[in-house]
CSV table of N, CA, C and O in Angstrom, one decimal:
chain,number,residue,atom,x,y,z
F,24,MET,N,92.6,159.2,-113.1
F,24,MET,CA,91.8,160.6,-112.8
F,24,MET,C,90.5,160.4,-111.9
F,24,MET,O,90.0,158.9,-112.2
F,25,GLN,N,90.6,161.5,-111.6
F,25,GLN,CA,89.7,160.8,-111.0
F,25,GLN,C,87.8,162.4,-110.3
F,25,GLN,O,88.3,163.0,-111.0
F,26,LEU,N,87.2,161.6,-110.3
F,26,LEU,CA,85.8,162.0,-110.5
F,26,LEU,C,85.6,162.9,-108.5
F,26,LEU,O,86.0,162.2,-108.1
F,27,SER,N,85.5,163.9,-108.7
F,27,SER,CA,84.7,164.5,-107.7
F,27,SER,C,83.4,164.3,-106.9
F,27,SER,O,83.0,163.5,-108.4
F,28,LYS,N,83.0,164.6,-106.3
F,28,LYS,CA,82.1,163.2,-106.0
F,28,LYS,C,80.3,164.3,-106.6
F,28,LYS,O,79.0,163.3,-107.3
F,29,SER,N,80.7,165.2,-107.2
F,29,SER,CA,79.2,166.0,-107.9
F,29,SER,C,79.7,164.9,-108.9
F,29,SER,O,78.5,164.8,-109.5
F,30,GLU,N,80.4,165.2,-109.9
F,30,GLU,CA,80.9,164.7,-111.3
F,30,GLU,C,80.5,163.2,-110.9
F,30,GLU,O,79.5,162.6,-112.0
F,31,GLU,N,80.8,162.3,-109.7
F,31,GLU,CA,80.4,160.6,-109.7
F,31,GLU,C,78.8,160.8,-109.7
F,31,GLU,O,77.9,159.9,-110.0
F,32,GLU,N,78.4,161.3,-108.8
F,32,GLU,CA,76.6,161.3,-108.9
F,32,GLU,C,76.5,162.3,-110.3
F,32,GLU,O,75.4,160.7,-110.9
F,33,LEU,N,77.0,162.6,-111.8
F,33,LEU,CA,76.2,162.8,-112.8
F,33,LEU,C,77.0,161.2,-113.6
F,33,LEU,O,75.5,161.0,-114.0
F,34,MET,N,77.9,161.2,-113.0
F,34,MET,CA,78.2,160.0,-114.4
F,34,MET,C,77.4,158.8,-113.8
F,34,MET,O,77.1,157.8,-115.0
F,35,ASN,N,77.0,158.5,-112.9
F,35,ASN,CA,75.7,157.7,-112.6
F,35,ASN,C,74.2,158.1,-112.9
F,35,ASN,O,73.9,156.7,-113.1
F,36,HIS,N,73.9,158.9,-112.7
F,36,HIS,CA,72.7,159.3,-114.1
F,36,HIS,C,73.4,159.0,-115.6
F,36,HIS,O,72.6,158.1,-115.9
F,37,LEU,N,74.6,159.2,-116.5
F,37,LEU,CA,74.6,159.2,-117.3
F,37,LEU,C,75.1,157.4,-117.7
F,37,LEU,O,75.0,157.0,-118.6
F,38,TRP,N,76.0,156.8,-116.7
F,38,TRP,CA,75.5,155.3,-117.4
F,38,TRP,C,74.8,154.5,-116.4
F,38,TRP,O,74.6,154.0,-117.5
F,39,LYS,N,73.7,155.0,-116.0
F,39,LYS,CA,72.2,154.5,-116.1
F,39,LYS,C,71.1,155.1,-117.9
F,39,LYS,O,70.0,153.6,-117.0
F,40,LEU,N,71.9,156.3,-117.8
F,40,LEU,CA,71.0,156.4,-119.8
F,40,LEU,C,71.6,155.7,-120.9
F,40,LEU,O,70.9,155.6,-121.7
F,41,GLU,N,72.8,156.0,-120.1
F,41,GLU,CA,73.5,155.2,-121.8
F,41,GLU,C,74.5,156.4,-122.5
F,41,GLU,O,74.8,156.6,-123.0
F,42,LYS,N,72.7,157.1,-123.3
F,42,LYS,CA,73.4,158.3,-123.9
F,42,LYS,C,72.4,159.9,-123.2
F,42,LYS,O,71.2,158.8,-122.8
F,43,ALA,N,72.6,161.0,-123.1
F,43,ALA,CA,71.6,162.0,-122.7
F,43,ALA,C,71.6,162.7,-123.2
F,43,ALA,O,72.2,163.4,-123.3
F,44,PHE,N,71.0,163.8,-123.2
F,44,PHE,CA,70.8,164.6,-123.8
F,44,PHE,C,71.1,165.9,-122.6
F,44,PHE,O,70.0,165.3,-121.3
F,45,MET,N,71.3,167.0,-122.4
F,45,MET,CA,71.3,168.1,-121.1
F,45,MET,C,69.5,167.6,-120.1
F,45,MET,O,69.4,167.1,-119.0
F,46,LYS,N,68.6,167.2,-121.1
F,46,LYS,CA,67.7,168.1,-120.4
F,46,LYS,C,67.2,166.4,-119.5
F,46,LYS,O,66.8,166.6,-118.4
F,47,ASP,N,67.9,165.6,-119.8
F,47,ASP,CA,67.9,163.5,-119.9
F,47,ASP,C,68.4,163.9,-118.6
F,47,ASP,O,67.9,163.2,-117.1
F,48,LEU,N,69.6,164.8,-118.3
F,48,LEU,CA,70.4,164.6,-117.1
F,48,LEU,C,69.5,164.5,-115.8
F,48,LEU,O,69.2,164.8,-114.6
F,49,LEU,N,69.3,166.7,-116.5
F,49,LEU,CA,68.4,167.0,-115.6
F,49,LEU,C,67.7,166.1,-114.4
F,49,LEU,O,67.2,166.7,-113.4
F,50,GLU,N,66.5,166.2,-116.1
F,50,GLU,CA,65.6,164.8,-115.1
F,50,GLU,C,65.9,163.7,-113.9
F,50,GLU,O,64.9,163.4,-113.2
F,51,ALA,N,67.0,163.2,-114.6
F,51,ALA,CA,67.4,162.4,-113.1
F,51,ALA,C,67.7,162.7,-112.4
F,51,ALA,O,67.5,161.8,-111.0
F,52,TYR,N,68.2,164.2,-111.7
F,52,TYR,CA,67.8,164.4,-110.4
F,52,TYR,C,66.8,164.6,-109.9
F,52,TYR,O,66.2,165.0,-110.5
F,53,PRO,N,67.1,164.3,-107.9
F,53,PRO,CA,65.7,164.5,-107.1
F,53,PRO,C,66.0,165.8,-107.4
F,53,PRO,O,66.6,166.0,-107.5
F,54,GLU,N,64.9,165.8,-106.5
F,54,GLU,CA,64.5,167.4,-105.7
F,54,GLU,C,65.5,167.9,-105.0
F,54,GLU,O,65.3,166.8,-103.8
F,55,PRO,N,66.4,169.1,-104.7
F,55,PRO,CA,66.1,169.9,-105.8
F,55,PRO,C,66.8,170.0,-106.7
F,55,PRO,O,68.1,169.0,-106.1
F,56,LYS,N,66.4,170.0,-108.4
F,56,LYS,CA,67.6,169.6,-109.0
F,56,LYS,C,69.1,170.7,-108.9
F,56,LYS,O,68.1,172.1,-108.5
F,57,PRO,N,69.6,170.5,-109.4
F,57,PRO,CA,71.2,171.3,-110.0
F,57,PRO,C,70.7,172.3,-110.8
F,57,PRO,O,69.6,171.8,-111.5
F,58,ALA,N,71.4,173.5,-111.0
F,58,ALA,CA,70.8,174.5,-112.6
F,58,ALA,C,71.8,173.4,-112.8
F,58,ALA,O,73.0,172.7,-113.8
F,59,THR,N,71.3,174.1,-114.4
F,59,THR,CA,71.5,173.7,-116.3
F,59,THR,C,73.1,174.0,-116.4
F,59,THR,O,74.0,173.4,-116.8
F,60,THR,N,73.2,175.0,-115.2
F,60,THR,CA,74.9,176.0,-115.5
F,60,THR,C,75.6,175.2,-114.7
F,60,THR,O,77.2,174.6,-115.3
F,61,THR,N,75.6,174.3,-113.9
F,61,THR,CA,75.8,174.3,-113.1
F,61,THR,C,76.4,172.2,-114.0
F,61,THR,O,77.3,171.7,-113.6
F,62,VAL,N,74.9,171.9,-114.2
F,62,VAL,CA,75.5,170.9,-114.8
F,62,VAL,C,76.8,171.3,-115.5
F,62,VAL,O,77.4,169.7,-116.5
F,63,ALA,N,75.8,171.5,-116.5
F,63,ALA,CA,76.5,171.8,-118.2
F,63,ALA,C,78.3,172.5,-117.4
F,63,ALA,O,79.6,172.0,-118.4
F,64,THR,N,79.0,172.5,-116.4
F,64,THR,CA,80.4,172.9,-115.8
F,64,THR,C,80.6,171.6,-115.4
F,64,THR,O,81.6,171.1,-115.5
F,65,LEU,N,80.4,170.4,-114.7
F,65,LEU,CA,80.4,169.4,-114.6
F,65,LEU,C,81.3,168.6,-116.0
F,65,LEU,O,81.9,167.8,-115.9
F,66,LEU,N,80.2,168.5,-117.0
F,66,LEU,CA,79.8,168.1,-118.1
F,66,LEU,C,81.3,168.0,-118.6
F,66,LEU,O,82.4,167.4,-119.0
F,67,LYS,N,81.4,169.4,-119.2
F,67,LYS,CA,82.7,170.4,-119.7
F,67,LYS,C,83.7,169.2,-118.7
F,67,LYS,O,85.1,169.1,-119.5
F,68,ARG,N,84.0,169.4,-117.7
F,68,ARG,CA,85.0,168.7,-117.1
F,68,ARG,C,85.6,167.8,-116.7
F,68,ARG,O,86.4,167.4,-117.4
F,69,MET,N,83.8,166.9,-116.9
F,69,MET,CA,84.5,165.5,-117.0
F,69,MET,C,84.5,165.0,-118.6
F,69,MET,O,86.0,163.8,-118.4
F,70,LYS,N,84.4,166.2,-119.9
F,70,LYS,CA,84.8,165.6,-120.7
F,70,LYS,C,86.6,165.9,-120.8
F,70,LYS,O,86.7,165.1,-121.5
F,71,ASP,N,86.6,167.1,-120.1
F,71,ASP,CA,88.5,167.5,-120.1
F,71,ASP,C,88.8,166.8,-119.7
F,71,ASP,O,90.2,166.1,-119.6
F,72,LYS,N,88.6,166.1,-118.3
F,72,LYS,CA,89.3,164.1,-117.8
F,72,LYS,C,89.4,162.9,-118.7
F,72,LYS,O,89.3,162.2,-118.3
F,73,GLY,N,88.3,163.4,-120.1
F,73,GLY,CA,88.5,162.1,-120.4
F,73,GLY,C,86.8,161.5,-120.3
F,73,GLY,O,87.0,159.7,-120.6
F,74,PHE,N,86.7,161.4,-119.9
F,74,PHE,CA,85.2,160.4,-119.0
F,74,PHE,C,83.5,160.2,-119.7
F,74,PHE,O,83.1,159.3,-120.2
F,75,VAL,N,83.9,161.6,-121.0
F,75,VAL,CA,82.3,161.5,-121.4
F,75,VAL,C,82.9,162.4,-122.5
F,75,VAL,O,83.8,163.1,-123.0
F,76,SER,N,81.7,162.2,-123.6
F,76,SER,CA,81.8,162.8,-125.0
F,76,SER,C,80.9,162.7,-125.3
F,76,SER,O,79.9,162.8,-124.2
F,77,TYR,N,80.3,164.0,-126.5
F,77,TYR,CA,78.7,163.8,-127.2
F,77,TYR,C,78.6,164.2,-128.7
F,77,TYR,O,80.1,163.9,-129.2
F,78,ASN,N,77.7,163.5,-129.0
F,78,ASN,CA,77.3,163.7,-130.3
F,78,ASN,C,76.5,164.6,-130.8
F,78,ASN,O,75.2,165.0,-129.3
F,79,LEU,N,77.0,165.9,-131.5
F,79,LEU,CA,76.5,167.4,-132.1
F,79,LEU,C,74.9,167.1,-132.6
F,79,LEU,O,75.0,166.2,-133.9
F,80,PHE,N,73.5,167.1,-131.6
F,80,PHE,CA,72.8,167.0,-133.0
F,80,PHE,C,72.2,168.4,-133.1
F,80,PHE,O,71.5,168.9,-132.4
F,81,GLY,N,72.5,168.9,-134.2
F,81,GLY,CA,72.1,170.4,-133.9
F,81,GLY,C,72.4,171.5,-132.5
F,81,GLY,O,74.1,171.1,-132.7
F,82,ASN,N,72.2,172.3,-132.8
F,82,ASN,CA,73.1,173.0,-131.5
F,82,ASN,C,72.9,171.8,-130.1
F,82,ASN,O,73.0,172.3,-128.8
F,83,SER,N,72.7,170.6,-130.3
F,83,SER,CA,72.3,169.8,-128.7
F,83,SER,C,73.6,169.3,-128.8
F,83,SER,O,74.0,169.0,-129.9
F,84,ARG,N,73.8,168.8,-127.5
F,84,ARG,CA,74.8,167.5,-126.8
F,84,ARG,C,73.9,166.2,-126.5
F,84,ARG,O,73.5,166.1,-126.0
F,85,GLU,N,74.0,165.5,-127.3
F,85,GLU,CA,74.5,164.5,-126.7
F,85,GLU,C,75.3,163.2,-126.2
F,85,GLU,O,75.5,162.8,-126.8
F,86,TYR,N,75.3,163.2,-124.9
F,86,TYR,CA,76.3,162.4,-123.6
F,86,TYR,C,76.8,161.4,-123.9
F,86,TYR,O,75.3,160.7,-123.3
F,87,TYR,N,77.4,160.6,-123.6
F,87,TYR,CA,78.0,159.5,-123.4
F,87,TYR,C,79.0,158.8,-122.6
F,87,TYR,O,79.4,160.2,-122.3
F,88,PRO,N,79.0,157.8,-121.9
F,88,PRO,CA,80.3,157.4,-120.7
F,88,PRO,C,81.4,157.4,-121.8
F,88,PRO,O,80.8,156.9,-122.8
F,89,LEU,N,82.6,156.8,-121.9
F,89,LEU,CA,83.5,157.3,-122.0
F,89,LEU,C,83.8,156.2,-121.4
F,89,LEU,O,85.1,155.0,-121.7
F,90,VAL,N,84.0,156.3,-120.2
F,90,VAL,CA,84.7,155.2,-119.4
F,90,VAL,C,83.2,154.3,-118.6
F,90,VAL,O,82.7,154.5,-118.4
F,91,LYS,N,83.7,152.9,-118.9
F,91,LYS,CA,82.5,151.4,-118.0
F,91,LYS,C,82.4,151.9,-116.7
F,91,LYS,O,84.0,151.8,-116.2
F,92,LYS,N,81.1,151.6,-115.8
F,92,LYS,CA,80.8,151.8,-114.4
F,92,LYS,C,82.2,151.0,-113.5
F,92,LYS,O,82.5,151.1,-112.8
F,93,LYS,N,81.9,149.7,-114.3
F,93,LYS,CA,82.8,148.7,-114.1
F,93,LYS,C,83.7,148.8,-113.4
F,93,LYS,O,85.0,149.0,-112.6
F,94,ASP,N,84.6,149.3,-114.6
F,94,ASP,CA,86.2,149.9,-114.9
F,94,ASP,C,86.6,151.0,-114.3
F,94,ASP,O,87.5,151.0,-113.2
F,95,TYR,N,85.9,151.9,-113.7
F,95,TYR,CA,86.1,153.2,-113.1
F,95,TYR,C,85.9,152.7,-111.4
F,95,TYR,O,87.2,152.7,-110.9
F,96,PHE,N,84.5,151.8,-111.1
F,96,PHE,CA,84.9,151.5,-109.5
F,96,PHE,C,86.6,150.5,-109.3
F,96,PHE,O,86.7,150.5,-107.7
F,97,SER,N,85.9,149.4,-110.4
F,97,SER,CA,87.1,148.3,-109.4
F,97,SER,C,88.5,149.3,-109.7
F,97,SER,O,89.3,149.1,-108.7
F,98,LYS,N,89.0,149.9,-110.8
F,98,LYS,CA,90.5,150.8,-110.2
F,98,LYS,C,89.8,151.5,-109.5
F,98,LYS,O,91.6,151.8,-107.7
F,99,HIS,N,89.0,152.5,-108.4
F,99,HIS,CA,89.2,152.6,-106.9
F,99,HIS,C,88.8,151.2,-105.5
F,99,HIS,O,89.8,152.3,-104.8
F,100,VAL,N,88.6,150.6,-106.1
F,100,VAL,CA,87.9,149.7,-104.7
F,100,VAL,C,89.9,149.5,-104.4
F,100,VAL,O,90.5,148.4,-103.6
F,101,ASN,N,90.4,148.7,-106.1
F,101,ASN,CA,92.1,147.6,-105.9
F,101,ASN,C,92.4,149.2,-105.7
F,101,ASN,O,94.0,148.4,-104.4
F,102,GLY,N,93.1,150.5,-105.5
F,102,GLY,CA,93.7,151.8,-104.6
F,102,GLY,C,93.1,151.8,-103.5
F,102,GLY,O,93.8,151.8,-102.8
F,103,LEU,N,91.8,151.7,-102.8
F,103,LEU,CA,91.2,151.5,-101.8
F,103,LEU,C,92.5,150.7,-101.5
F,103,LEU,O,92.7,151.2,-100.3
F,104,ILE,N,92.2,149.2,-101.6
F,104,ILE,CA,93.1,148.0,-100.9
F,104,ILE,C,94.1,148.4,-100.9
F,104,ILE,O,95.7,147.8,-99.9
F,105,LYS,N,95.2,149.4,-101.9
F,105,LYS,CA,96.4,148.9,-101.9
F,105,LYS,C,96.9,150.3,-100.8
F,105,LYS,O,97.4,150.0,-100.1
F,106,ASN,N,96.0,150.9,-100.7
F,106,ASN,CA,96.4,152.5,-100.1
F,106,ASN,C,95.5,152.2,-98.4
F,106,ASN,O,96.6,153.4,-97.6
F,107,PHE,N,95.0,151.2,-97.8
F,107,PHE,CA,94.5,151.3,-96.6
F,107,PHE,C,94.7,149.9,-96.8
F,107,PHE,O,94.3,149.9,-94.8
F,108,PHE,N,94.5,148.9,-97.2
F,108,PHE,CA,94.9,147.4,-96.6
F,108,PHE,C,96.8,146.7,-96.7
F,108,PHE,O,96.2,145.8,-97.5
F,109,ASN,N,97.4,147.5,-96.9
F,109,ASN,CA,98.6,147.3,-97.3
F,109,ASN,C,98.5,146.4,-98.7
F,109,ASN,O,99.3,145.2,-98.4
F,110,ASP,N,97.7,146.9,-99.6
F,110,ASP,CA,98.0,145.7,-101.4
F,110,ASP,C,97.2,144.4,-100.6
F,110,ASP,O,97.5,143.9,-101.5
F,111,SER,N,96.7,144.0,-99.0
F,111,SER,CA,96.3,142.4,-99.2
F,111,SER,C,94.7,143.0,-99.4
F,111,SER,O,93.8,143.5,-98.3
F,112,ALA,N,94.5,141.7,-100.6
F,112,ALA,CA,93.1,141.3,-101.4
F,112,ALA,C,92.2,141.2,-99.6
F,112,ALA,O,91.1,141.6,-98.8
F,113,SER,N,92.9,140.1,-98.9
F,113,SER,CA,92.6,139.5,-97.8
F,113,SER,C,91.8,140.0,-96.4
F,113,SER,O,91.4,140.1,-95.7
F,114,GLN,N,92.9,141.3,-96.1
F,114,GLN,CA,92.7,141.9,-95.7
F,114,GLN,C,91.5,143.2,-95.6
F,114,GLN,O,91.1,143.4,-94.9
F,115,PHE,N,91.3,143.4,-97.2
F,115,PHE,CA,90.2,144.2,-97.3
F,115,PHE,C,88.8,143.3,-97.1
F,115,PHE,O,87.6,144.1,-96.1
F,116,ALA,N,88.8,142.4,-97.3
F,116,ALA,CA,87.7,141.0,-97.2
F,116,ALA,C,87.1,140.7,-95.9
F,116,ALA,O,86.0,140.7,-95.5
F,117,SER,N,88.3,140.6,-94.8
F,117,SER,CA,88.2,140.6,-93.3
F,117,SER,C,87.6,142.0,-92.8
F,117,SER,O,86.5,141.8,-92.2
F,118,PHE,N,88.2,142.5,-93.0
F,118,PHE,CA,87.2,144.2,-93.1
F,118,PHE,C,86.2,144.1,-93.8
F,118,PHE,O,84.9,144.7,-91.7
F,119,PHE,N,85.8,144.4,-94.5
F,119,PHE,CA,84.6,144.5,-95.2
F,119,PHE,C,82.7,143.4,-94.6
F,119,PHE,O,82.1,143.3,-94.2
F,120,THR,N,83.9,141.6,-94.4
F,120,THR,CA,83.2,140.9,-93.4
F,120,THR,C,82.8,141.3,-92.6
F,120,THR,O,81.3,141.1,-91.9
F,121,LYS,N,84.0,141.6,-91.7
F,121,LYS,CA,83.6,141.8,-90.2
F,121,LYS,C,82.8,143.4,-89.8
F,121,LYS,O,82.3,143.2,-89.0
F,122,GLU,N,82.8,145.0,-90.9
F,122,GLU,CA,82.3,145.7,-91.0
F,122,GLU,C,81.2,146.4,-90.8
F,122,GLU,O,80.4,147.6,-90.4
F,123,THR,N,80.9,145.2,-92.0
F,123,THR,CA,79.4,146.0,-92.9
F,123,THR,C,78.1,145.5,-92.5
F,123,THR,O,77.2,145.9,-92.7
F,124,ASP,N,78.0,144.6,-91.0
F,124,ASP,CA,76.4,144.1,-91.4
F,124,ASP,C,76.1,143.5,-91.7
F,124,ASP,O,74.8,143.3,-91.9
F,125,LEU,N,76.9,142.0,-92.5
F,125,LEU,CA,76.2,141.3,-93.5
F,125,LEU,C,75.6,140.3,-93.3
F,125,LEU,O,76.0,140.5,-91.4
F,126,THR,N,74.2,140.6,-93.5
F,126,THR,CA,73.6,138.8,-93.0
F,126,THR,C,74.3,137.6,-93.4
F,126,THR,O,74.7,137.9,-93.9
F,127,LYS,N,73.6,136.7,-93.0
F,127,LYS,CA,74.2,135.3,-92.8
F,127,LYS,C,73.6,134.9,-94.2
F,127,LYS,O,74.7,134.4,-95.1
F,128,GLU,N,72.7,135.5,-94.4
F,128,GLU,CA,72.5,134.8,-95.8
F,128,GLU,C,73.4,136.0,-96.8
F,128,GLU,O,74.0,135.0,-98.3
F,129,GLU,N,73.8,137.0,-97.1
F,129,GLU,CA,74.3,138.2,-97.7
F,129,GLU,C,76.3,136.8,-97.7
F,129,GLU,O,77.2,136.9,-98.7
F,130,LEU,N,76.1,136.7,-96.7
F,130,LEU,CA,77.7,136.6,-96.3
F,130,LEU,C,77.5,134.7,-96.8
F,130,LEU,O,78.5,134.0,-97.7
F,131,GLU,N,77.0,134.3,-96.7
F,131,GLU,CA,76.3,132.4,-97.6
F,131,GLU,C,76.6,133.2,-99.8
F,131,GLU,O,77.8,132.0,-100.1
F,132,ASP,N,76.6,133.9,-99.5
F,132,ASP,CA,76.5,134.7,-101.0
F,132,ASP,C,77.5,134.8,-101.5
F,132,ASP,O,78.2,134.6,-102.5
F,133,LEU,N,78.1,135.2,-100.6
F,133,LEU,CA,80.2,135.6,-101.1
F,133,LEU,C,80.7,134.4,-100.6
F,133,LEU,O,81.4,134.0,-101.8
F,134,LYS,N,80.3,133.5,-100.2
F,134,LYS,CA,81.5,132.7,-100.5
F,134,LYS,C,81.0,131.6,-101.4
F,134,LYS,O,81.7,130.9,-101.7
F,135,ALA,N,80.2,131.7,-101.8
F,135,ALA,CA,79.0,131.0,-103.0
F,135,ALA,C,80.5,131.9,-104.2
F,135,ALA,O,80.7,131.1,-104.9
F,136,ILE,N,80.3,132.7,-104.0
F,136,ILE,CA,80.6,133.6,-104.9
F,136,ILE,C,82.1,132.6,-105.2
F,136,ILE,O,83.6,133.0,-106.1
F,137,ILE,N,83.0,133.0,-104.2
F,137,ILE,CA,84.5,132.8,-104.0
F,137,ILE,C,84.9,131.4,-104.2
F,137,ILE,O,85.7,130.8,-105.2
F,138,ASP,N,83.8,130.5,-104.3
F,138,ASP,CA,83.5,129.2,-104.1
F,138,ASP,C,84.0,128.7,-105.8
F,138,ASP,O,84.6,128.6,-106.0
F,139,VAL,N,83.0,130.0,-106.8
F,139,VAL,CA,82.8,129.1,-108.5
F,139,VAL,C,84.5,130.4,-108.7
F,139,VAL,O,85.0,129.1,-109.3
F,140,GLU,N,84.7,131.2,-107.5
F,140,GLU,CA,86.5,131.7,-108.3
F,140,GLU,C,87.8,130.6,-108.3
F,140,GLU,O,88.5,131.0,-108.9
F,141,LEU,N,87.3,130.4,-106.9
F,141,LEU,CA,88.1,129.5,-106.1
F,141,LEU,C,88.5,127.6,-107.6
F,141,LEU,O,89.5,127.6,-107.8
F,142,LYS,N,87.2,127.9,-107.7
F,142,LYS,CA,87.3,126.7,-108.7
F,142,LYS,C,87.7,127.5,-110.2
F,142,LYS,O,88.2,125.9,-111.0
F,143,LYS,N,87.7,128.3,-110.7
F,143,LYS,CA,88.2,129.0,-112.0
F,143,LYS,C,89.9,128.4,-111.9
F,143,LYS,O,90.6,128.7,-113.2
F,144,LYS,N,90.7,128.3,-110.1
F,144,LYS,CA,91.9,128.7,-110.0
F,144,LYS,C,92.8,127.4,-110.3
F,144,LYS,O,91.9,126.3,-110.4
């Protein structure tokens, strides 16, 4: 299952807050804030997709994510690699390092991460 752009934005707020009531989610949005009904509709869709759930406190619902941010984005990055880079992580890495205008320092940081991972193999 995939989230729409609007659902993903709301999910980012929920991941950041970890647990939130409707008012907390609305406060997390910048101006102009979406309508309460819009956020409620998004939350219902996301619940139906299995991304969020809630605990009832009287008439109030406290929402929380069922999917970890890392897991969601990992799945999408792997799908991106499969669909656009012939399932080749090295093609993706080559594209990423050449096309994203990384600084020398950022490239050195990436190299250090790769070196650590190489030592684990």
